[in-house]
Coordinates of C-alpha atoms and ligand atoms in Angstrom, one line a residue:
M1 CA -100.6 24.5 85.3
S2 CA -97.5 23.3 87.3
T3 CA -97.8 21.0 90.3
L4 CA -97.4 22.3 93.8
N5 CA -94.0 20.5 93.9
E6 CA -92.9 22.3 90.8
Q7 CA -94.1 25.6 92.1
L8 CA -92.1 25.0 95.4
I9 CA -89.0 24.1 93.5
S10 CA -89.3 27.3 91.4
T11 CA -88.9 29.3 94.7
E12 CA -85.4 27.9 95.4
A13 CA -82.3 30.0 94.9
H14 CA -83.7 33.4 96.0
R15 CA -87.0 33.0 94.0
S16 CA -89.6 33.2 96.8
I17 CA -92.8 35.1 95.9
F18 CA -91.5 38.0 98.0
E19 CA -88.0 38.0 96.4
N20 CA -89.5 38.0 92.9
E21 CA -91.8 40.9 93.7
V22 CA -89.1 42.9 95.5
R23 CA -86.8 42.9 92.5
K24 CA -89.5 44.8 90.6
L25 CA -89.7 47.6 93.2
P26 CA -89.2 50.9 91.5
L27 CA -86.3 52.9 93.1
P28 CA -86.4 56.7 93.3
V29 CA -83.2 58.5 92.4
C30 CA -81.9 62.0 93.2
K31 CA -83.0 64.6 90.6
A32 CA -79.4 65.0 89.5
F33 CA -79.4 61.4 88.2
G34 CA -82.7 61.6 86.3
S35 CA -83.7 57.9 86.1
A36 CA -82.7 54.6 87.7
E37 CA -82.6 52.7 84.4
K38 CA -80.4 55.2 82.5
P39 CA -78.9 57.5 85.1
T40 CA -77.3 60.8 84.0
L41 CA -73.6 61.1 84.5
V42 CA -72.9 64.2 86.6
S43 CA -69.8 66.2 87.3
F44 CA -68.8 67.3 90.8
V45 CA -68.2 70.8 92.1
N46 CA -66.9 72.2 95.3
T47 CA -69.2 73.1 98.2
D48 CA -68.1 75.6 100.8
K49 CA -67.5 72.8 103.4
V50 CA -63.9 72.0 104.2
L51 CA -63.2 69.2 106.6
G52 CA -60.3 68.5 109.0
T53 CA -59.8 67.1 112.4
K54 CA -57.4 68.3 115.2
D55 CA -54.7 66.2 113.3
A56 CA -55.2 67.8 109.9
A57 CA -51.6 68.9 109.6
T58 CA -50.2 65.4 110.4
V59 CA -52.7 63.9 108.0
A60 CA -51.8 66.4 105.3
A61 CA -48.2 65.4 105.6
A62 CA -49.0 61.7 105.4
F63 CA -51.6 61.9 102.6
P64 CA -50.0 64.6 100.4
N65 CA -51.5 63.6 97.1
T66 CA -55.1 63.1 98.1
V67 CA -55.2 66.1 100.5
K68 CA -53.6 68.4 97.8
A69 CA -56.1 67.1 95.2
S70 CA -59.2 67.6 97.3
A71 CA -58.1 70.4 99.6
N72 CA -60.4 68.4 102.0
T73 CA -63.4 70.1 100.4
V74 CA -66.8 68.4 100.2
L75 CA -68.1 68.0 96.6
K76 CA -71.7 68.0 95.4
A77 CA -73.2 66.9 92.1
G78 CA -72.9 69.5 89.4
A79 CA -74.1 69.6 85.7
A80 CA -74.5 66.5 83.5
T81 CA -71.3 65.6 81.5
A82 CA -70.4 63.5 78.5
A83 CA -70.1 59.8 78.7
V84 CA -66.9 58.2 79.8
T85 CA -66.0 54.7 78.7
G86 CA -63.3 52.0 79.1
K87 CA -63.0 52.1 82.9
R88 CA -62.5 48.9 84.9
V89 CA -63.8 49.1 88.4
A90 CA -63.7 46.5 91.3
V91 CA -66.2 46.6 94.1
L92 CA -65.8 44.9 97.5
F93 CA -67.8 44.5 100.7
S94 CA -65.9 44.8 104.0
G95 CA -66.8 44.0 107.6
G96 CA -70.2 42.8 108.9
P97 CA -73.0 42.6 106.3
A98 CA -75.7 45.2 106.1
A99 CA -78.9 45.4 104.1
G100 CA -78.5 47.3 100.8
G101 CA -75.0 46.3 99.8
H102 CA -76.2 44.6 96.7
N103 CA -77.9 47.9 95.6
V104 CA -74.7 49.8 96.0
L105 CA -73.2 47.4 93.5
C106 CA -76.3 47.7 91.2
G107 CA -76.1 51.5 91.4
I108 CA -72.4 51.5 90.4
K109 CA -73.1 49.1 87.5
R110 CA -76.0 51.3 86.3
M111 CA -73.9 54.5 86.4
L112 CA -71.0 52.9 84.6
G113 CA -73.3 51.4 81.9
A114 CA -72.3 49.1 79.1
G115 CA -69.2 51.1 78.2
N116 CA -67.3 50.3 81.4
T117 CA -66.5 47.0 83.3
V118 CA -67.5 46.3 86.9
F119 CA -65.8 43.5 88.8
G120 CA -67.1 42.0 92.0
V121 CA -64.4 41.0 94.6
R122 CA -65.1 37.7 96.3
G123 CA -64.7 37.6 100.1
G124 CA -63.9 41.2 100.9
P125 CA -60.4 42.8 101.4
K126 CA -58.9 39.3 101.5
G127 CA -60.3 38.6 98.1
L128 CA -58.7 41.8 96.8
L129 CA -55.3 40.7 98.1
E130 CA -55.8 37.3 96.4
G131 CA -57.1 38.8 93.2
K132 CA -60.5 37.0 93.4
L133 CA -62.3 39.2 90.9
F134 CA -65.1 38.3 88.4
E135 CA -67.1 40.5 86.0
V136 CA -70.6 41.6 87.1
T137 CA -73.2 41.5 84.4
E138 CA -76.6 43.3 83.9
A139 CA -78.2 39.8 84.5
D140 CA -76.5 39.8 88.0
V141 CA -78.0 43.2 88.7
Q142 CA -81.5 41.9 87.8
K143 CA -80.9 39.0 90.2
I144 CA -79.6 40.8 93.2
L145 CA -81.4 44.2 93.1
N146 CA -83.3 44.9 96.3
T147 CA -82.2 41.7 98.0
G148 CA -80.6 41.6 101.4
G149 CA -77.1 40.5 102.6
F150 CA -73.7 40.5 101.0
D151 CA -73.9 36.9 99.7
F152 CA -73.4 37.8 96.1
L153 CA -69.8 38.8 96.9
G154 CA -69.2 37.8 100.5
S155 CA -67.1 39.9 103.0
D156 CA -64.4 39.7 105.5
R157 CA -62.5 41.8 108.1
T158 CA -58.9 41.7 106.8
K159 CA -57.2 45.0 107.6
I160 CA -54.8 46.0 104.7
K161 CA -51.8 47.4 106.6
T162 CA -48.5 45.7 105.9
P163 CA -46.2 46.6 103.0
E164 CA -46.7 43.1 101.6
Q165 CA -50.5 43.5 101.6
F166 CA -50.2 46.9 99.8
E167 CA -48.0 45.2 97.2
Q168 CA -50.6 42.5 96.8
V169 CA -53.3 45.1 96.1
K170 CA -51.0 46.8 93.6
K171 CA -50.6 43.4 91.9
T172 CA -54.3 42.8 91.7
C173 CA -54.8 46.3 90.2
I174 CA -52.1 45.6 87.6
D175 CA -53.3 42.0 86.8
H176 CA -56.8 43.1 86.3
K177 CA -56.0 46.5 84.7
L178 CA -58.1 48.3 87.3
D179 CA -58.9 52.0 87.1
A180 CA -60.7 52.1 90.4
I181 CA -61.8 50.2 93.6
V182 CA -64.9 50.9 95.6
I183 CA -64.8 49.8 99.3
V184 CA -68.2 49.4 100.9
G185 CA -67.6 49.4 104.6
G186 CA -67.7 51.1 108.0
D187 CA -65.2 53.4 109.8
D188 CA -62.2 51.0 109.6
S189 CA -62.9 50.1 106.0
N190 CA -63.2 53.7 104.9
T191 CA -60.0 54.4 106.8
N192 CA -58.5 51.6 104.7
A193 CA -60.0 53.3 101.6
A194 CA -58.3 56.6 102.5
I195 CA -54.9 54.9 102.9
L196 CA -55.3 52.9 99.7
A197 CA -56.3 56.0 97.8
E198 CA -53.1 57.7 98.8
Y199 CA -51.0 54.6 98.2
L200 CA -52.4 54.0 94.7
Y201 CA -52.5 57.7 93.7
T202 CA -49.7 57.4 91.1
G203 CA -47.3 54.9 89.5
I204 CA -49.6 51.9 89.2
K205 CA -50.3 51.9 85.4
A206 CA -47.8 51.8 82.6
D207 CA -48.4 55.5 81.9
G208 CA -47.6 56.3 85.6
S209 CA -51.1 57.1 86.6
G210 CA -52.8 55.6 89.6
V211 CA -56.0 53.7 90.7
Q212 CA -58.9 55.6 92.2
V213 CA -60.4 54.5 95.5
I214 CA -63.9 55.5 96.6
G215 CA -65.7 54.5 99.9
A216 CA -69.4 53.8 100.6
P217 CA -70.8 54.2 104.2
K218 CA -72.0 50.9 105.6
T219 CA -72.8 49.5 109.0
I220 CA -75.9 48.5 110.9
D221 CA -74.3 50.1 114.0
G222 CA -75.0 53.6 112.7
D223 CA -71.7 54.8 114.0
L224 CA -70.5 56.2 110.7
Q225 CA -72.6 59.4 110.4
I226 CA -71.6 63.1 110.1
R227 CA -74.2 65.7 111.0
G228 CA -75.1 67.7 107.9
L229 CA -73.1 65.6 105.5
L230 CA -73.9 61.9 106.0
P231 CA -77.2 61.3 107.8
I232 CA -76.6 57.6 108.5
S233 CA -74.7 54.5 107.3
F234 CA -76.8 52.1 105.2
G235 CA -78.2 48.9 106.8
F236 CA -79.1 50.8 110.1
D237 CA -82.7 51.4 109.0
T238 CA -83.3 47.7 108.0
A239 CA -81.6 46.3 111.1
T240 CA -83.4 48.6 113.5
R241 CA -86.8 48.0 111.9
I242 CA -86.3 44.2 112.2
Y243 CA -85.3 44.5 115.9
A244 CA -88.1 47.0 116.5
E245 CA -90.6 44.5 115.0
M246 CA -89.3 41.8 117.4
V247 CA -89.2 44.0 120.4
G248 CA -92.7 45.3 119.6
N249 CA -93.9 41.7 119.4
I250 CA -92.2 40.9 122.8
L251 CA -93.8 44.0 124.3
Q252 CA -97.2 42.8 123.0
D253 CA -96.5 39.4 124.6
T254 CA -95.5 40.9 128.0
A255 CA -98.8 42.8 128.2
S256 CA -100.7 39.6 127.1
S257 CA -99.1 37.0 129.3
L258 CA -98.6 39.5 132.2
K259 CA -95.7 37.7 133.8
Y260 CA -92.2 38.4 132.4
W261 CA -89.6 41.0 132.4
H262 CA -87.6 40.6 129.1
F263 CA -84.0 41.8 129.0
I264 CA -83.1 42.3 125.3
K265 CA -79.5 43.0 124.3
L266 CA -79.2 44.7 120.9
M267 CA -76.3 44.5 118.5
G268 CA -74.3 47.6 117.7
R269 CA -70.8 46.9 119.1
S270 CA -69.9 50.2 120.9
A271 CA -72.4 52.9 120.0
S272 CA -76.0 52.9 121.3
H273 CA -77.6 54.2 118.0
V274 CA -79.4 50.9 117.4
T275 CA -80.7 50.8 120.9
I276 CA -82.0 54.4 121.0
E277 CA -83.7 53.9 117.6
V278 CA -85.4 50.7 118.7
A279 CA -86.5 52.5 121.9
L280 CA -87.9 55.4 119.9
Q281 CA -89.9 53.0 117.7
T282 CA -91.2 50.8 120.5
K283 CA -91.3 52.8 123.8
P284 CA -90.3 50.1 126.3
A285 CA -90.2 50.5 130.1
F286 CA -86.4 50.8 130.4
T287 CA -83.5 51.5 128.0
L288 CA -79.8 51.8 128.8
I289 CA -77.8 54.1 126.7
S290 CA -74.1 53.4 127.0
E291 CA -72.8 56.9 126.2
E292 CA -75.1 58.4 129.0
I293 CA -73.8 55.8 131.5
A294 CA -70.2 56.8 130.7
E295 CA -71.0 60.5 130.8
K296 CA -72.8 60.3 134.2
K297 CA -70.1 57.8 135.4
L298 CA -72.8 55.4 136.6
S299 CA -71.6 52.3 138.4
L300 CA -73.0 48.9 137.7
A301 CA -74.8 49.0 141.1
A302 CA -76.4 52.4 140.2
I303 CA -77.7 51.1 136.9
V304 CA -79.1 48.0 138.6
D305 CA -80.7 50.2 141.3
Q306 CA -82.5 52.2 138.6
I307 CA -83.8 49.1 136.9
A308 CA -84.9 47.5 140.2
K309 CA -86.7 50.7 141.3
T310 CA -88.5 50.8 137.9
V311 CA -89.7 47.2 138.3
I312 CA -90.9 47.9 141.9
A313 CA -92.7 51.2 140.9
R314 CA -94.5 49.5 138.0
Y315 CA -95.7 46.8 140.3
R316 CA -96.6 49.0 143.3
N317 CA -98.3 51.8 141.3
K318 CA -99.9 49.9 138.4
S319 CA -99.7 46.2 139.4
L320 CA -97.5 45.5 136.4
K321 CA -95.4 42.4 136.7
H322 CA -93.9 42.8 133.2
G323 CA -91.8 45.0 131.1
V324 CA -88.9 45.2 128.6
V325 CA -85.3 46.4 129.3
L326 CA -83.2 47.3 126.2
V327 CA -79.4 46.7 126.7
P328 CA -76.9 48.0 124.1
E329 CA -74.3 45.3 123.1
G330 CA -71.3 47.2 124.2
V331 CA -72.6 48.7 127.5
I332 CA -70.2 46.8 129.7
E333 CA -67.2 48.8 128.4
F334 CA -69.0 52.1 129.1
I335 CA -69.5 51.4 132.8
P336 CA -66.5 53.2 134.4
E337 CA -65.4 50.4 136.9
M338 CA -65.9 47.7 134.3
N339 CA -63.9 49.7 131.7
A340 CA -61.0 50.0 134.2
L341 CA -61.2 46.3 135.0
I342 CA -61.2 45.3 131.3
A343 CA -58.3 47.6 130.6
E344 CA -56.2 46.1 133.4
L345 CA -57.3 42.6 132.5
N346 CA -56.2 43.2 128.9
D347 CA -52.7 44.2 130.1
A348 CA -52.5 41.4 132.7
L349 CA -53.6 38.8 130.2
A350 CA -51.1 40.1 127.6
H351 CA -48.2 40.2 130.1
H352 CA -48.9 36.7 131.6
A353 CA -50.1 35.0 128.5
D354 CA -47.8 32.0 128.7
A355 CA -48.3 31.2 132.4
F356 CA -52.1 31.8 132.0
A357 CA -52.4 29.4 129.1
K358 CA -50.6 26.6 131.0
L359 CA -53.1 26.8 133.9
P360 CA -56.2 24.5 134.2
E361 CA -59.3 26.6 133.5
A362 CA -60.4 26.3 137.2
D363 CA -57.3 28.1 138.4
R364 CA -57.2 30.9 135.9
A365 CA -59.5 33.5 137.6
A366 CA -57.6 33.3 140.9
F367 CA -54.3 33.6 139.0
I368 CA -55.2 36.7 137.1
Q369 CA -57.0 38.2 140.1
S370 CA -53.6 38.1 141.9
K371 CA -52.1 40.3 139.2
L372 CA -54.8 43.0 139.5
S373 CA -55.0 46.1 141.6
A374 CA -57.1 45.6 144.8
D375 CA -60.2 47.4 143.5
N376 CA -60.2 45.4 140.2
A377 CA -59.5 42.1 142.0
R378 CA -62.5 42.7 144.3
L379 CA -64.7 43.6 141.3
L380 CA -63.7 40.5 139.4
A381 CA -64.3 38.3 142.4
S382 CA -67.8 39.8 142.8
L383 CA -68.9 38.9 139.3
P384 CA -70.7 35.7 138.4
G385 CA -68.7 32.9 136.9
Y386 CA -70.3 33.1 133.5
V387 CA -69.2 36.8 133.2
V388 CA -65.6 36.1 134.5
K389 CA -65.2 33.3 132.0
M390 CA -66.0 35.6 129.1
L391 CA -63.8 38.4 130.5
L392 CA -60.9 36.0 130.5
A393 CA -61.8 34.5 127.1
E394 CA -59.4 34.9 124.1
R395 CA -59.1 38.5 122.8
D396 CA -59.8 39.3 119.1
S397 CA -57.1 40.0 116.5
H398 CA -56.7 43.6 117.8
G399 CA -56.2 42.4 121.4
N400 CA -59.6 43.6 122.4
L401 CA -62.3 41.9 124.5
Q402 CA -65.1 40.4 122.5
V403 CA -67.9 42.3 124.3
S404 CA -70.7 40.6 122.4
L405 CA -69.7 37.3 124.1
I406 CA -70.4 38.7 127.6
P407 CA -74.0 37.9 128.6
T408 CA -74.6 41.5 130.0
E409 CA -78.4 40.9 129.9
L410 CA -78.0 37.9 132.3
L411 CA -75.7 39.8 134.6
L412 CA -78.3 42.6 134.8
I413 CA -81.1 40.2 135.5
D414 CA -79.2 38.5 138.3
M415 CA -78.1 41.7 139.9
T416 CA -81.6 43.3 139.5
R417 CA -83.1 40.2 141.2
A418 CA -80.8 40.6 144.1
R419 CA -81.4 44.3 144.4
I420 CA -85.2 43.8 144.3
K421 CA -84.9 41.3 147.1
E422 CA -83.1 44.0 149.2
L423 CA -85.6 46.7 148.4
D424 CA -88.9 45.0 148.3
A425 CA -88.9 41.2 148.4
E426 CA -92.6 40.9 147.7
V427 CA -92.3 42.2 144.1
P428 CA -92.4 39.4 141.5
F429 CA -89.6 39.3 139.0
N430 CA -89.8 36.6 136.4
T431 CA -87.4 37.1 133.5
Q432 CA -86.5 36.1 129.9
N433 CA -83.4 37.2 128.1
H434 CA -82.6 37.7 124.4
F435 CA -79.8 38.8 122.1
L436 CA -81.0 40.4 118.8
G437 CA -78.1 40.8 116.4
Y438 CA -77.5 38.7 113.3
E439 CA -81.2 38.5 112.6
G440 CA -81.1 42.2 111.6
R441 CA -78.1 42.4 109.3
C442 CA -79.2 40.6 106.1
G443 CA -83.0 41.1 105.8
A444 CA -84.3 42.5 102.5
P445 CA -83.5 46.2 102.7
T446 CA -86.3 48.6 103.6
L447 CA -87.5 50.9 100.8
F448 CA -85.3 53.6 102.4
D449 CA -82.2 51.4 102.5
A450 CA -82.9 50.1 99.0
A451 CA -83.2 53.6 97.5
Y452 CA -80.4 55.1 99.7
T453 CA -77.9 52.4 98.7
F454 CA -78.8 52.5 95.0
N455 CA -78.2 56.3 95.0
L456 CA -74.9 55.8 97.0
G457 CA -73.9 53.4 94.2
L458 CA -74.8 56.0 91.5
T459 CA -72.8 58.6 93.4
A460 CA -69.7 56.3 93.7
G461 CA -70.0 55.4 90.0
A462 CA -70.2 59.0 89.0
L463 CA -67.2 59.9 91.2
I464 CA -65.1 57.3 89.4
L465 CA -66.2 58.5 86.0
A466 CA -65.3 62.0 87.1
G467 CA -61.8 60.8 87.9
K468 CA -62.1 61.4 91.7
T469 CA -60.2 59.5 94.4
G470 CA -60.1 59.4 98.2
Y471 CA -63.8 60.3 98.7
M472 CA -66.7 58.6 100.4
A473 CA -70.1 58.8 98.6
S474 CA -73.0 60.2 100.6
I475 CA -76.6 61.3 100.0
N476 CA -77.7 64.1 102.2
G477 CA -81.2 65.7 102.5
L478 CA -83.1 62.5 102.7
T479 CA -86.5 64.1 103.3
T480 CA -86.0 66.9 100.8
G481 CA -85.1 65.3 97.6
G482 CA -81.7 63.8 98.2
E483 CA -78.3 65.5 97.4
P484 CA -75.4 63.4 96.2
L485 CA -72.2 64.4 98.0
A486 CA -68.5 63.4 98.0
I487 CA -66.8 63.5 101.4
P488 CA -63.0 63.8 101.3
L489 CA -61.8 60.8 103.4
P490 CA -58.5 62.4 104.7
G491 CA -60.6 65.2 106.2
L492 CA -62.1 62.6 108.5
L493 CA -58.9 61.1 109.8
N494 CA -57.5 61.4 113.3
V495 CA -54.3 60.1 114.7
E496 CA -54.6 57.5 117.5
R497 CA -51.9 55.7 119.4
R498 CA -52.6 52.0 119.1
H499 CA -50.3 49.2 120.2
G500 CA -47.5 51.7 120.6
K501 CA -47.9 53.1 117.1
D502 CA -49.7 56.1 115.5
E503 CA -52.5 54.9 113.4
Y504 CA -55.0 56.9 111.2
V505 CA -58.6 56.3 112.2
I506 CA -62.0 57.6 111.3
E507 CA -63.5 58.0 114.8
K508 CA -66.7 56.1 115.6
A509 CA -69.7 58.4 115.9
L510 CA -71.1 57.6 119.3
V511 CA -74.6 58.8 120.5
K512 CA -74.3 62.4 121.7
T513 CA -76.3 62.9 124.9
D514 CA -77.2 66.4 123.8
S515 CA -78.5 65.3 120.4
P516 CA -82.1 66.0 119.5
A517 CA -82.8 62.2 119.4
M518 CA -81.4 61.7 122.9
Q519 CA -83.2 64.8 124.2
Y520 CA -86.5 63.6 122.9
F521 CA -85.9 60.1 124.3
I522 CA -85.0 61.6 127.7
S523 CA -88.2 63.7 127.6
R524 CA -90.4 60.6 127.2
R525 CA -88.7 57.7 129.0
D526 CA -90.2 58.3 132.5
V527 CA -93.6 58.2 131.0
W528 CA -92.8 54.9 129.2
A529 CA -91.4 53.5 132.4
A530 CA -94.5 54.3 134.5
D531 CA -97.1 52.5 132.3
D532 CA -97.5 50.4 129.2
L533 CA -97.3 53.0 126.3
F534 CA -95.4 50.7 123.9
A535 CA -95.9 50.7 120.2
S536 CA -95.6 47.7 117.9
P537 CA -94.2 48.9 114.6
G538 CA -94.8 45.6 112.9
P539 CA -92.9 44.1 110.0
R540 CA -91.1 46.4 107.6
Q541 CA -93.3 47.4 104.7
L542 CA -92.1 47.9 101.1
W543 CA -95.5 49.0 99.8
G544 CA -98.1 51.2 101.3
P545 CA -98.2 54.0 103.9
A546 CA -95.6 52.7 106.3
A547 CA -93.0 52.0 103.6
R548 CA -91.4 55.4 103.3
Q549 CA -90.3 56.0 106.9
I550 CA -86.7 57.0 107.7
P551 CA -85.2 56.2 111.2
I552 CA -86.8 58.3 113.9
S553 CA -83.4 59.2 115.4
V554 CA -82.1 60.3 112.0
A555 CA -85.2 62.5 111.4
L556 CA -84.8 64.1 114.9
N557 CA -81.1 64.7 114.6
D558 CA -81.5 66.1 111.1
A559 CA -84.3 68.4 112.3
A560 CA -86.4 67.0 109.5
A561 CA -90.0 68.2 109.3
T562 CA -91.3 64.7 108.5
L563 CA -90.5 61.0 108.9
E564 CA -91.2 60.4 105.2
F565 CA -88.1 60.0 103.0
K566 CA -88.1 61.8 99.7
I567 CA -85.5 61.1 97.1
G568 CA -86.1 62.6 93.7
Ligands
LIG601 P1 -69.5 46.4 111.0 O1 -69.1 47.5 111.8 O2 -68.3 45.8 110.3 O3 -70.6 46.8 110.0 O4 -70.1 45.2 111.9 C1 -71.2 45.4 112.6 C2 -71.5 44.3 113.6 O5 -72.7 43.7 113.2 C3 -71.6 44.7 115.0 O6 -72.8 45.3 115.4 C4 -71.2 43.5 115.8 O7 -70.7 43.7 117.0 C5 -70.2 42.8 114.9 O8 -70.5 43.3 113.6 C6 -70.3 41.3 114.9 O9 -69.2 40.8 114.1 P2 -69.1 39.4 113.5 O10 -69.9 39.3 112.3 O11 -67.6 39.3 113.2 O12 -69.5 38.4 114.6

């Protein structure tokens, strides 16, 4: 019998009791793949779905090889085929981490089997440029299966766009004799995958052939989804369940301590998918949805007025002095007057960068105000100093405002307090504020994310062995058995004018206000506002009755008959 000290030391390096158990979790696989241990290699056949955006003709001219090869047709898994050996495949993670990335890698490794070689790329796209590759073994798979995060490989946000960078990728392919690259990422990274697939289509290897590129849909934001083809990006389920647990706990606390309004900002960059999902799981008193605000052209004052009136009504009608307000991370950019201000600020800061930089911090707001139109100057002057400071802070590498740095939840609290004072000064309004973001990205994947990602990996692996390039792996039909699909990436590309140049982009999928999830939310929110009807979903479960749930918004939008996922 070991001592307690020895037992504790044995839990270091990802060996907690939980992590040890989670590695043994059996993963269901789509019927086409047979088993998780020895998956069947499948072929791919055309479906009748052909993709294309309004820019299809421009895209076809710019991506002649991949568009000609795929005819932008979605593929589905077909019959089993004979083994393929000798392929060398590199896998990289790109962008923010999301739970389940390790299982994508494990699924690829399982599908490729002992007859092929899988390399991990250290540190994302930058690692690919620098040729930081190492071989992934079956022992690695045993170690990382069902664990959260991207820490086995690491990630970064390098955009591969210059001719020098393309040459560097080519060099890495040649140096490591690669046959294929899998890019696990969001909308930008899959755009990169489409561009690389075209660039590497021919002329890389000695025999003149190319290197295949396959994408896998990742992001906790949920803004990479295509109705009927790609239900959701992986990592969304785990992140929203973690946030929903925390929001549920706070809701339970508000109703216990009976004194605070909690304003909780939730990660998700632009889209409000995370926020609506957490609202559907927890039923708080008030939830902002950025896309609805933009559509209804609600001003900041109108939004604050709605929150203040909810606070007052709960107090006057039910004596409730508490509640929870959910705030999407990117809401500020969806409020029309703030959006106009930010756009003019971006221009003004870019034009007067040198003069602005030379000024002492205390003089900067007044200086930039003098460069704005009258309306925007007035709006900037009306905002609290802590918001102005962040609005004037350094832009990111794309020249954009870093919205997550703006304490929108604090701004809303201050403005709501002032509005309540105007409307009904007797109403108590004690507040707390939170930002839930990084806590949700790297938790151990839910059973759904674990199974979904493993199957995405099997699909990506099978696509490589089938010789395909320029596709994103997908699993559709998540409550009806699961169907592996291959989505032609050029079919998703739009042309956008950015920094004076045409760029190819996969558009972010924002929340649609007429979607079934949004319509259901709208049908219930007034009831949730009037009284405490919250639910506390609790910690995510990997065993037992609550383990097999898919995100509520995904089930509603997919018109699923059940919340229970069924793969296999
Ligand atoms: P991805 O789109 O790359 O998956 O990133 C998602 C995200 O977590 C956003 O929700 C958030 O705004 C952003 O990353 C934060 O980025 P960083 O990790 O660079 O701070």
